[in-house]
């Protein structure tokens, strides 16, 4: 986050605690989301470290809403922006520590960085995360998965800061993570996560990583302005097949398009608004329901005001 606030106000609309991290006001969230759409956060807060985050949560006005943002790769921020404070963890939450087969990563650590660091140490299991363009916090919150693997299969514990500002460690047995749902306590901010991995030959791990990256390159618009899979896969069905069957591949609404390459991905071709993308998604959902009888559920998290 820069403090290039020329187009922003420099006054908070509400009282904020004294912190060591940084605030930005009327911060344009299209700059920090993969779709490159959406309005502004009234306040964006980047805490310096866990203690700073705790201070903020404990001292803030309890009526001010808080929204967590990771790398913004699974969210659609609406055009009216987000009221209250959006928190984005920064470099103070990016560390990776190794302890035998246990790996502890900060909530802001990028999935790819994490997987490659594990590969260097000959630690395997989470290679499937290499092409997921989010953070460890987002991966745990969403129970990210791909190619048959899911975060929940490797989680040892998660440290969260709760809405009361208390730092708590939740062990795997306390979590009931489900398909694309971390199921953490409401409002919990994931600051660190511990994974238990298995040992393997680094070369074999790198081969799997390269295979996954190539698979993505071949089948997904990985360089597009997208939010990844738009809809969850219904039980024993692939969402993309239903979208295809309903004739929605390539469908457009303004500059929003159902990807030709992977029709469970929506794309902002250039100047789409969040409303174009959401309306296109809703149109696809309705068309799939009308043609197949299946009601698709959004996987993308829609945030903020219309
Ligand atoms: C090209 C592309 C490919 C993708 N492929 C996959 C895939 O194969 N598998 C898959 O599962 N997903 C995939 N995704 C979706 C997305 O990358 C994942 O869901 C990722 O885990 C989201 O992480 P993020 O940091 O971007 O979170 P965001 O998108 O910023 O946030 C997602 C949700 O997590 C919450 N959150 C984020 N960080 C924290 C935190 N520290 N504490 C508490 N809550 C938090 C947010 O509040 C929000 O509800 C893909 C996306 C793209 C753009």
PDB file of C-alpha atoms in Angstrom, residues 124-226:
ATOM      1  CA  UNK A 124       5.643 -32.308  -0.110  1.00  0.00           C
ATOM      2  CA  UNK A 125       1.839 -32.436  -0.093  1.00  0.00           C
ATOM      3  CA  UNK A 126       0.765 -28.889  -0.872  1.00  0.00           C
ATOM      4  CA  UNK A 127       2.142 -28.671  -4.443  1.00  0.00           C
ATOM      5  CA  UNK A 128      -1.476 -28.258  -5.628  1.00  0.00           C
ATOM      6  CA  UNK A 129      -1.410 -24.730  -4.123  1.00  0.00           C
ATOM      7  CA  UNK A 130       1.369 -23.508  -6.411  1.00  0.00           C
ATOM      8  CA  UNK A 131      -0.923 -21.947  -9.008  1.00  0.00           C
ATOM      9  CA  UNK A 132      -3.471 -20.589  -6.542  1.00  0.00           C
ATOM     10  CA  UNK A 133      -2.701 -16.864  -6.589  1.00  0.00           C
ATOM     11  CA  UNK A 134      -3.746 -16.118  -3.007  1.00  0.00           C
ATOM     12  CA  UNK A 135      -2.227 -15.866   0.461  1.00  0.00           C
ATOM     13  CA  UNK A 136      -2.007 -18.500   3.187  1.00  0.00           C
ATOM     14  CA  UNK A 137      -4.751 -16.607   5.091  1.00  0.00           C
ATOM     15  CA  UNK A 138      -7.014 -16.751   2.036  1.00  0.00           C
ATOM     16  CA  UNK A 139      -6.141 -20.403   1.407  1.00  0.00           C
ATOM     17  CA  UNK A 140      -7.157 -21.365   4.941  1.00  0.00           C
ATOM     18  CA  UNK A 141     -10.262 -19.131   4.948  1.00  0.00           C
ATOM     19  CA  UNK A 142     -11.410 -20.676   1.660  1.00  0.00           C
ATOM     20  CA  UNK A 143      -9.976 -24.177   2.241  1.00  0.00           C
ATOM     21  CA  UNK A 144      -8.368 -23.752  -1.177  1.00  0.00           C
ATOM     22  CA  UNK A 145      -7.851 -26.863  -3.234  1.00  0.00           C
ATOM     23  CA  UNK A 146      -6.919 -28.166  -6.647  1.00  0.00           C
ATOM     24  CA  UNK A 147      -5.985 -31.404  -8.387  1.00  0.00           C
ATOM     25  CA  UNK A 148      -7.453 -33.545  -5.603  1.00  0.00           C
ATOM     26  CA  UNK A 149      -5.685 -31.728  -2.735  1.00  0.00           C
ATOM     27  CA  UNK A 150      -7.208 -29.411  -0.127  1.00  0.00           C
ATOM     28  CA  UNK A 151      -5.639 -27.223   2.541  1.00  0.00           C
ATOM     29  CA  UNK A 152      -7.609 -29.004   5.276  1.00  0.00           C
ATOM     30  CA  UNK A 153      -5.663 -32.235   4.665  1.00  0.00           C
ATOM     31  CA  UNK A 154      -2.392 -30.614   5.752  1.00  0.00           C
ATOM     32  CA  UNK A 155      -3.402 -28.114   8.439  1.00  0.00           C
ATOM     33  CA  UNK A 156      -1.910 -28.678  11.863  1.00  0.00           C
ATOM     34  CA  UNK A 157      -3.099 -25.501  13.585  1.00  0.00           C
ATOM     35  CA  UNK A 158      -4.211 -21.979  12.765  1.00  0.00           C
ATOM     36  CA  UNK A 159      -3.616 -18.829  14.829  1.00  0.00           C
ATOM     37  CA  UNK A 160      -6.401 -16.301  14.676  1.00  0.00           C
ATOM     38  CA  UNK A 161      -7.124 -12.905  16.145  1.00  0.00           C
ATOM     39  CA  UNK A 162     -10.779 -12.973  17.103  1.00  0.00           C
ATOM     40  CA  UNK A 163     -13.284 -10.107  17.128  1.00  0.00           C
ATOM     41  CA  UNK A 164     -12.379  -9.606  20.812  1.00  0.00           C
ATOM     42  CA  UNK A 165      -8.727  -9.050  19.847  1.00  0.00           C
ATOM     43  CA  UNK A 166      -7.570 -12.278  21.503  1.00  0.00           C
ATOM     44  CA  UNK A 167      -4.919 -14.405  19.786  1.00  0.00           C
ATOM     45  CA  UNK A 168      -6.031 -18.055  19.782  1.00  0.00           C
ATOM     46  CA  UNK A 169      -4.517 -21.234  18.380  1.00  0.00           C
ATOM     47  CA  UNK A 170      -7.054 -23.637  16.869  1.00  0.00           C
ATOM     48  CA  UNK A 171      -5.882 -27.187  16.239  1.00  0.00           C
ATOM     49  CA  UNK A 172      -6.933 -29.254  13.223  1.00  0.00           C
ATOM     50  CA  UNK A 173      -9.329 -31.250  15.393  1.00  0.00           C
ATOM     51  CA  UNK A 174     -11.121 -28.006  16.406  1.00  0.00           C
ATOM     52  CA  UNK A 175     -11.658 -26.992  12.781  1.00  0.00           C
ATOM     53  CA  UNK A 176     -14.386 -28.419  10.611  1.00  0.00           C
ATOM     54  CA  UNK A 177     -13.149 -27.243   7.251  1.00  0.00           C
ATOM     55  CA  UNK A 178     -15.312 -28.178   4.304  1.00  0.00           C
ATOM     56  CA  UNK A 179     -15.175 -27.831   0.535  1.00  0.00           C
ATOM     57  CA  UNK A 180     -14.162 -24.166  -0.040  1.00  0.00           C
ATOM     58  CA  UNK A 181     -15.081 -23.206   3.527  1.00  0.00           C
ATOM     59  CA  UNK A 182     -12.579 -22.688   6.326  1.00  0.00           C
ATOM     60  CA  UNK A 183     -15.420 -22.525   8.874  1.00  0.00           C
ATOM     61  CA  UNK A 184     -13.369 -20.388  11.252  1.00  0.00           C
ATOM     62  CA  UNK A 185     -15.104 -18.294  13.918  1.00  0.00           C
ATOM     63  CA  UNK A 186     -16.960 -15.299  12.435  1.00  0.00           C
ATOM     64  CA  UNK A 187     -14.635 -12.331  11.949  1.00  0.00           C
ATOM     65  CA  UNK A 188     -11.484 -14.355  12.753  1.00  0.00           C
ATOM     66  CA  UNK A 189      -8.291 -12.987  11.197  1.00  0.00           C
ATOM     67  CA  UNK A 190      -5.817 -15.721  10.278  1.00  0.00           C
ATOM     68  CA  UNK A 191      -2.330 -14.557  11.205  1.00  0.00           C
ATOM     69  CA  UNK A 192      -0.354 -17.837  10.991  1.00  0.00           C
ATOM     70  CA  UNK A 193      -0.957 -21.414   9.976  1.00  0.00           C
ATOM     71  CA  UNK A 194       1.013 -24.585  10.633  1.00  0.00           C
ATOM     72  CA  UNK A 195       1.085 -27.416   8.082  1.00  0.00           C
ATOM     73  CA  UNK A 196       2.385 -30.976   8.480  1.00  0.00           C
ATOM     74  CA  UNK A 197       4.017 -32.165   5.278  1.00  0.00           C
ATOM     75  CA  UNK A 198       5.826 -35.319   4.206  1.00  0.00           C
ATOM     76  CA  UNK A 199       9.405 -35.708   3.025  1.00  0.00           C
ATOM     77  CA  UNK A 200      10.103 -36.312  -0.637  1.00  0.00           C
ATOM     78  CA  UNK A 201      12.800 -35.818  -3.225  1.00  0.00           C
ATOM     79  CA  UNK A 202      12.937 -32.080  -4.159  1.00  0.00           C
ATOM     80  CA  UNK A 203      13.293 -32.991  -7.827  1.00  0.00           C
ATOM     81  CA  UNK A 204      10.101 -35.093  -7.761  1.00  0.00           C
ATOM     82  CA  UNK A 205       8.311 -32.228  -5.982  1.00  0.00           C
ATOM     83  CA  UNK A 206       9.468 -29.724  -8.618  1.00  0.00           C
ATOM     84  CA  UNK A 207       8.250 -32.039 -11.382  1.00  0.00           C
ATOM     85  CA  UNK A 208       4.769 -32.112  -9.805  1.00  0.00           C
ATOM     86  CA  UNK A 209       4.836 -28.324  -9.390  1.00  0.00           C
ATOM     87  CA  UNK A 210       5.712 -27.823 -13.061  1.00  0.00           C
ATOM     88  CA  UNK A 211       2.985 -30.256 -14.135  1.00  0.00           C
ATOM     89  CA  UNK A 212       0.382 -28.335 -12.116  1.00  0.00           C
ATOM     90  CA  UNK A 213       1.542 -24.982 -13.508  1.00  0.00           C
ATOM     91  CA  UNK A 214       1.405 -26.308 -17.078  1.00  0.00           C
ATOM     92  CA  UNK A 215      -2.078 -27.804 -16.494  1.00  0.00           C
ATOM     93  CA  UNK A 216      -3.318 -24.387 -15.373  1.00  0.00           C
ATOM     94  CA  UNK A 217      -1.673 -22.579 -18.239  1.00  0.00           C
ATOM     95  CA  UNK A 218      -3.397 -24.977 -20.653  1.00  0.00           C
ATOM     96  CA  UNK A 219      -6.882 -24.794 -19.132  1.00  0.00           C
ATOM     97  CA  UNK A 220      -7.345 -21.475 -17.292  1.00  0.00           C
ATOM     98  CA  UNK A 221      -7.101 -17.769 -18.191  1.00  0.00           C
ATOM     99  CA  UNK A 222      -4.332 -17.384 -15.597  1.00  0.00           C
ATOM    100  CA  UNK A 223      -3.245 -13.952 -16.775  1.00  0.00           C
ATOM    101  CA  UNK A 224      -6.762 -12.532 -17.026  1.00  0.00           C
ATOM    102  CA  UNK A 225      -8.558 -10.203 -14.648  1.00  0.00           C
ATOM    103  CA  UNK A 226     -10.535 -12.919 -12.937  1.00  0.00           C
TER     104      UNK A 226
END
